[in-house]
Tab-separated table of C-alpha atoms in Angstrom:
chain	number	residue	atom	x	y	z
A	1	MET	CA	16.610	11.237	-18.818
A	2	LYS	CA	12.950	10.804	-17.909
A	3	ILE	CA	10.392	9.045	-20.097
A	4	ASN	CA	6.666	9.629	-19.486
A	5	ILE	CA	3.930	7.403	-20.908
A	6	ASP	CA	0.318	8.507	-20.483
A	7	LEU	CA	-2.209	5.694	-20.205
A	8	ALA	CA	-5.736	5.664	-21.589
A	9	PRO	CA	-8.539	3.180	-20.793
A	10	GLU	CA	-8.675	2.058	-24.429
A	11	ALA	CA	-5.105	0.756	-24.115
A	12	PHE	CA	-6.410	-2.111	-21.962
A	13	GLY	CA	-7.762	-4.930	-24.116
A	14	ALA	CA	-9.028	-8.414	-23.368
A	15	HIS	CA	-5.609	-9.902	-24.177
A	16	ARG	CA	-2.363	-9.021	-22.452
A	17	GLN	CA	-0.326	-6.500	-24.400
A	18	GLU	CA	3.235	-5.398	-23.693
A	19	LEU	CA	3.404	-1.621	-23.395
A	20	PHE	CA	7.072	-1.131	-22.609
A	21	ARG	CA	10.237	-3.164	-22.057
A	22	ASN	CA	13.905	-2.440	-21.439
A	23	ALA	CA	16.782	-4.238	-19.686
A	24	ASP	CA	15.286	-3.634	-16.223
A	25	PHE	CA	11.492	-3.450	-16.548
A	26	ALA	CA	8.482	-4.729	-18.465
A	27	VAL	CA	5.040	-3.109	-18.420
A	28	SER	CA	1.944	-4.829	-19.786
A	29	THR	CA	-1.801	-4.125	-19.867
A	30	HIS	CA	-4.958	-6.222	-19.980
A	31	ARG	CA	-8.596	-5.928	-19.002
A	32	CYS	CA	-10.059	-8.243	-16.364
A	33	THR	CA	-13.745	-9.090	-16.745
A	34	GLU	CA	-14.432	-8.521	-13.037
A	35	ARG	CA	-11.908	-5.807	-12.120
A	36	GLY	CA	-11.483	-3.782	-15.314
A	37	PRO	CA	-8.126	-2.392	-16.533
A	38	MET	CA	-5.080	-4.031	-14.941
A	39	LEU	CA	-1.444	-3.005	-15.308
A	40	THR	CA	1.585	-5.196	-14.553
A	41	LEU	CA	4.892	-3.595	-13.552
A	42	ALA	CA	7.681	-6.184	-13.560
A	43	ASN	CA	11.403	-6.295	-12.834
A	44	HIS	CA	13.760	-9.265	-12.536
A	45	ARG	CA	12.638	-10.009	-8.946
A	46	GLY	CA	8.869	-10.007	-9.496
A	47	ALA	CA	5.843	-7.908	-10.390
A	48	LEU	CA	3.089	-5.622	-9.127
A	49	THR	CA	-0.393	-6.110	-10.598
A	50	VAL	CA	-2.247	-2.813	-10.286
A	51	LEU	CA	-5.783	-1.507	-10.805
A	52	PRO	CA	-4.613	1.833	-12.239
A	53	TYR	CA	-7.961	3.623	-12.365
A	54	GLN	CA	-9.044	2.474	-8.906
A	55	GLY	CA	-6.632	4.485	-6.798
A	56	LEU	CA	-3.564	2.512	-7.967
A	57	THR	CA	-4.700	-0.376	-5.797
A	58	ILE	CA	-2.140	-3.206	-5.920
A	59	TRP	CA	-4.128	-6.342	-6.683
A	60	ASP	CA	-1.149	-8.623	-6.149
A	61	ALA	CA	2.577	-8.338	-5.407
A	62	GLU	CA	4.729	-11.314	-6.380
A	63	PHE	CA	8.448	-11.419	-5.667
A	64	ASP	CA	11.043	-14.190	-5.557
A	65	GLY	CA	8.396	-16.807	-6.368
A	66	TYR	CA	5.931	-15.880	-3.610
A	67	SER	CA	2.873	-13.683	-3.398
A	68	LEU	CA	2.800	-11.132	-0.573
A	69	LYS	CA	-0.991	-11.062	-0.700
A	70	SER	CA	-3.033	-12.479	2.152
A	71	GLY	CA	-4.534	-15.804	1.103
A	72	ARG	CA	-1.796	-16.615	-1.418
A	73	ARG	CA	1.347	-18.507	-0.409
A	74	SER	CA	2.922	-19.164	-3.812
A	75	VAL	CA	2.844	-17.634	-7.256
A	76	LYS	CA	2.279	-21.154	-8.599
A	77	GLY	CA	-1.039	-21.323	-6.778
A	78	ALA	CA	-0.224	-23.542	-3.821
A	79	GLY	CA	-2.444	-21.364	-1.664
A	80	ARG	CA	-5.952	-20.102	-2.181
A	81	LYS	CA	-6.530	-16.778	-3.908
A	82	ARG	CA	-9.230	-14.625	-2.382
A	83	ALA	CA	-11.154	-12.831	-5.098
A	84	ASP	CA	-12.418	-10.056	-2.818
A	85	ASP	CA	-9.184	-8.715	-1.308
A	86	ALA	CA	-6.481	-6.576	-2.872
A	87	ALA	CA	-2.892	-6.821	-1.691
A	88	PHE	CA	-2.066	-3.192	-0.904
A	89	CYS	CA	-4.168	-0.048	-1.120
A	90	PRO	CA	-2.336	3.297	-1.243
A	91	ALA	CA	-5.581	5.286	-1.362
A	92	TRP	CA	-9.009	5.074	0.266
A	93	PRO	CA	-10.315	2.418	-2.169
A	94	HIS	CA	-13.841	2.057	-0.795
A	95	GLN	CA	-14.490	5.335	1.039
A	96	ASP	CA	-18.179	6.204	0.894
A	97	GLY	CA	-18.765	2.806	-0.723
A	98	GLU	CA	-17.132	3.839	-4.005
A	99	PRO	CA	-13.648	3.057	-5.329
A	100	LEU	CA	-11.373	6.050	-5.851
A	101	GLN	CA	-11.348	6.842	-9.568
A	102	MET	CA	-8.304	8.333	-11.273
A	103	GLN	CA	-8.759	11.039	-13.895
A	104	ARG	CA	-5.178	10.639	-15.148
A	105	VAL	CA	-2.672	7.786	-14.961
A	106	TRP	CA	0.873	7.780	-16.332
A	107	ILE	CA	4.178	5.906	-16.094
A	108	GLN	CA	7.538	7.584	-15.576
A	109	LEU	CA	10.904	5.935	-16.161
A	110	ALA	CA	13.949	7.690	-14.672
A	111	GLY	CA	17.218	5.761	-14.603
A	112	ASP	CA	16.747	2.496	-12.708
A	113	GLU	CA	13.362	3.492	-11.226
A	114	LEU	CA	9.885	2.964	-12.653
A	115	THR	CA	6.995	4.990	-11.175
A	116	LEU	CA	3.259	4.735	-11.758
A	117	HIS	CA	1.402	7.988	-11.006
A	118	GLY	CA	-2.282	8.796	-10.645
A	119	GLU	CA	-4.359	11.944	-10.160
A	120	GLY	CA	-7.978	12.330	-9.130
A	121	GLU	CA	-10.501	14.273	-7.066
A	122	ARG	CA	-13.207	13.001	-4.743
A	123	ALA	CA	-15.929	13.927	-2.254
A	124	GLY	CA	-17.478	16.633	-4.406
A	125	GLY	CA	-14.127	18.118	-5.376
A	126	ARG	CA	-12.999	18.673	-1.774
A	127	TRP	CA	-9.856	16.522	-2.076
A	128	ARG	CA	-7.163	16.121	-4.729
A	129	ILE	CA	-5.500	12.718	-4.492
A	130	GLY	CA	-2.129	11.763	-6.006
A	131	PRO	CA	-1.032	8.164	-5.394
A	132	ALA	CA	2.218	6.761	-6.806
A	133	LEU	CA	4.010	3.395	-6.851
A	134	ARG	CA	7.814	3.202	-7.238
A	135	LEU	CA	9.695	0.065	-8.249
A	136	ALA	CA	13.476	-0.032	-8.565
A	137	ALA	CA	15.422	-2.380	-10.801
A	138	GLN	CA	16.694	-5.542	-9.098
A	139	SER	CA	14.631	-4.812	-5.961
A	140	ALA	CA	11.844	-6.801	-4.298
A	141	GLN	CA	10.806	-3.726	-2.307
A	142	PHE	CA	8.581	-0.932	-3.579
A	143	ALA	CA	7.350	2.452	-2.380
A	144	ILE	CA	3.679	3.362	-1.931
A	145	GLU	CA	3.265	7.128	-1.987
A	146	MET	CA	0.305	9.471	-1.552
A	147	THR	CA	-0.214	13.224	-1.686
A	148	VAL	CA	-3.495	14.688	-0.441
A	149	THR	CA	-4.573	18.311	-0.997
A	150	ASN	CA	-7.516	19.903	0.780
A	151	LEU	CA	-9.461	21.820	-1.900
A	152	ALA	CA	-12.150	22.994	0.531
A	153	GLU	CA	-12.285	26.479	2.002
A	154	ARG	CA	-11.915	25.242	5.565
A	155	PRO	CA	-9.807	22.607	7.392
A	156	GLN	CA	-10.904	18.984	6.994
A	157	PRO	CA	-10.121	15.882	9.054
A	158	LEU	CA	-7.676	13.564	7.298
A	159	ARG	CA	-7.721	9.885	8.270
A	160	TYR	CA	-5.337	7.749	6.256
A	161	VAL	CA	-4.302	4.124	6.605
A	162	CYS	CA	-1.944	2.585	4.049
A	163	HIS	CA	-3.518	-0.887	3.871
A	164	LEU	CA	-0.881	-3.629	3.614
A	165	ASN	CA	-2.713	-6.912	3.266
A	166	TYR	CA	0.092	-9.296	4.241
A	167	ASP	CA	-0.784	-12.824	5.266
A	168	CYS	CA	-0.851	-13.849	8.931
A	169	ILE	CA	2.065	-16.306	8.969
A	170	PRO	CA	2.040	-18.858	11.826
A	171	ASP	CA	5.224	-18.737	13.933
A	172	ALA	CA	6.447	-15.566	12.230
A	173	VAL	CA	8.935	-13.501	14.258
A	174	PHE	CA	8.437	-9.730	14.391
A	175	ARG	CA	11.285	-7.307	14.918
A	176	GLN	CA	11.369	-3.510	14.882
A	177	ASN	CA	13.509	-0.547	15.890
A	178	LEU	CA	11.059	0.359	18.670
A	179	PRO	CA	10.824	-0.628	22.323
A	180	THR	CA	8.128	-3.103	23.314
A	181	PRO	CA	5.959	-0.518	25.159
A	182	ALA	CA	5.466	1.390	21.897
A	183	LEU	CA	3.731	-1.608	20.355
A	184	LEU	CA	1.470	-2.615	23.234
A	185	GLY	CA	-1.006	0.192	22.602
A	186	ASP	CA	-4.708	-0.601	22.662
A	187	ALA	CA	-6.778	-3.538	21.464
A	188	LEU	CA	-9.683	-2.223	19.410
A	189	GLY	CA	-12.204	-5.024	19.721
A	190	GLN	CA	-11.076	-8.553	18.918
A	191	GLU	CA	-9.682	-7.911	15.440
A	192	LEU	CA	-7.314	-4.925	15.628
A	193	LEU	CA	-4.351	-3.783	17.718
A	194	CYS	CA	-3.204	-0.146	17.650
A	195	SER	CA	0.258	0.951	18.771
A	196	ASP	CA	1.217	3.886	20.945
A	197	ASP	CA	2.216	7.157	19.202
A	198	LEU	CA	5.378	5.988	17.407
A	199	SER	CA	6.697	9.527	16.892
A	200	ARG	CA	7.527	9.563	20.617
A	201	TYR	CA	10.215	6.934	20.030
A	202	VAL	CA	11.781	7.173	16.530
A	203	ASP	CA	11.699	9.383	13.438
A	204	GLN	CA	11.851	6.466	11.009
A	205	ALA	CA	10.056	3.242	11.941
A	206	GLU	CA	11.306	-0.064	10.568
A	207	PHE	CA	9.424	-3.338	10.962
A	208	PHE	CA	10.449	-6.848	9.949
A	209	MET	CA	8.395	-10.031	9.652
A	210	LEU	CA	10.536	-13.177	9.538
A	211	ALA	CA	8.757	-16.255	8.198
A	212	PRO	CA	9.786	-19.733	9.419
A	213	GLN	CA	10.676	-20.706	5.827
A	214	GLY	CA	13.369	-18.020	5.807
A	215	ARG	CA	11.577	-15.243	3.908
A	216	ARG	CA	11.962	-11.755	5.396
A	217	TYR	CA	9.604	-8.849	4.846
A	218	VAL	CA	10.133	-5.193	5.739
A	219	THR	CA	7.982	-2.074	6.094
A	220	ARG	CA	9.498	1.384	6.664
A	221	PHE	CA	7.863	4.790	7.143
A	222	ALA	CA	8.449	8.184	8.751
A	223	THR	CA	6.591	8.579	12.043
A	224	GLY	CA	6.036	12.246	11.259
A	225	GLN	CA	3.721	11.025	8.468
A	226	PHE	CA	2.357	7.864	10.081
A	227	ASN	CA	2.581	8.006	13.854
A	228	TYR	CA	0.558	4.844	14.523
A	229	GLY	CA	0.826	1.221	13.490
A	230	LEU	CA	-2.165	-1.105	13.190
A	231	ARG	CA	-2.045	-4.900	13.352
A	232	ARG	CA	-4.896	-7.148	12.285
A	233	ILE	CA	-5.581	-10.108	14.578
A	234	ALA	CA	-6.585	-13.364	12.899
A	235	VAL	CA	-7.849	-16.548	14.542
A	236	GLN	CA	-6.692	-19.904	13.152
A	237	GLY	CA	-8.055	-22.775	15.214
A	238	ASN	CA	-7.193	-21.981	18.816
A	239	ARG	CA	-4.383	-19.573	17.864
A	240	ARG	CA	-4.471	-15.786	17.590
A	241	LEU	CA	-2.060	-14.534	14.937
A	242	LEU	CA	-0.817	-11.001	14.331
A	243	ALA	CA	-0.526	-9.669	10.794
A	244	PHE	CA	2.221	-7.341	9.632
A	245	ILE	CA	2.090	-3.637	10.469
A	246	GLN	CA	-0.222	-1.176	8.689
A	247	PRO	CA	0.836	2.507	8.912
A	248	ALA	CA	-1.829	5.017	10.000
A	249	ASN	CA	-1.789	8.770	10.612
A	250	CYS	CA	-4.202	8.500	13.555
A	251	ARG	CA	-5.872	6.024	15.869
A	252	PRO	CA	-8.968	4.470	14.236
A	253	ASN	CA	-11.154	5.672	17.109
A	254	ALA	CA	-9.555	9.140	17.379
A	255	PRO	CA	-11.852	12.184	17.604
A	256	GLU	CA	-11.565	14.626	14.718
A	257	GLU	CA	-10.155	17.356	16.950
A	258	GLU	CA	-7.087	15.270	17.855
A	259	ALA	CA	-3.767	16.947	17.008
A	260	GLY	CA	-2.448	16.103	13.556
A	261	MET	CA	-5.850	15.044	12.224
A	262	MET	CA	-6.831	18.297	10.505
A	263	LEU	CA	-5.493	19.429	7.131
A	264	GLY	CA	-5.810	23.165	6.494
A	265	ALA	CA	-7.549	24.709	3.497
A	266	GLY	CA	-5.305	24.553	0.437
A	267	LYS	CA	-2.675	22.502	2.285
A	268	THR	CA	-1.039	19.316	1.011
A	269	ARG	CA	0.231	16.367	3.011
A	270	ALA	CA	2.543	13.663	1.643
A	271	PHE	CA	2.956	10.047	2.766
A	272	CYS	CA	5.401	7.298	1.799
A	273	VAL	CA	5.698	3.639	2.816
A	274	THR	CA	8.406	1.264	1.620
A	275	THR	CA	7.599	-2.425	1.869
A	276	GLY	CA	8.444	-5.801	0.334
A	277	VAL	CA	10.999	-8.590	0.579
A	278	VAL	CA	14.413	-8.124	2.172
């Protein structure tokens, strides 16, 4: 049986209010002075804090006592919390300088899975955007999904990066089901590394980041949807650190005519990334 709960902006007050609870999940709402409506989706392993009307942007992801967000090392506040960075962005949150606004937001409960859905249009009605976040009971991993429909009368270039703002962990070990040459790719300036076309090697890419403290993080995606992986390069003292993978459907510097970039008139493309704690 499926249960659907439509959300309205007036449901978000200054004080936290529980919207739904069962044996597996708890959903609560509140309004942040700086960020507006915020929704918390929690299971027994942790919680996602989401900006539901801003493209379902995940403001923070906390599982097993740790925040996955760059700049935060512990839910208890042992690390600094950067006020300007979200944790994960399923949509284009600041394209054209404006956050992606949702016209409709709703929650769906089906068995042991809780899903937050959004719908909206942007760029003068030329795109229909449908982000979704899926959280399973007893899991510290979650799915970030996106459907994009071209509402224009002609093909349009589609550039999409699923931004995963993981921290750069010193001495982290990276493992993946890809050969080393696939990851060498190109350095784009001093701050970004882009892989080779991953679809040449595997159909389903799987990346692990192993922290020295024993925590293990995973990111999985189909290379038919995201055929490139981006890695942010951070400098700490005299060390250059690589962040965890960010899936992309094209190279950041790719020309619009590159294969796979164009989405035909009336066509829809779907994306899905699974990430979190192993």
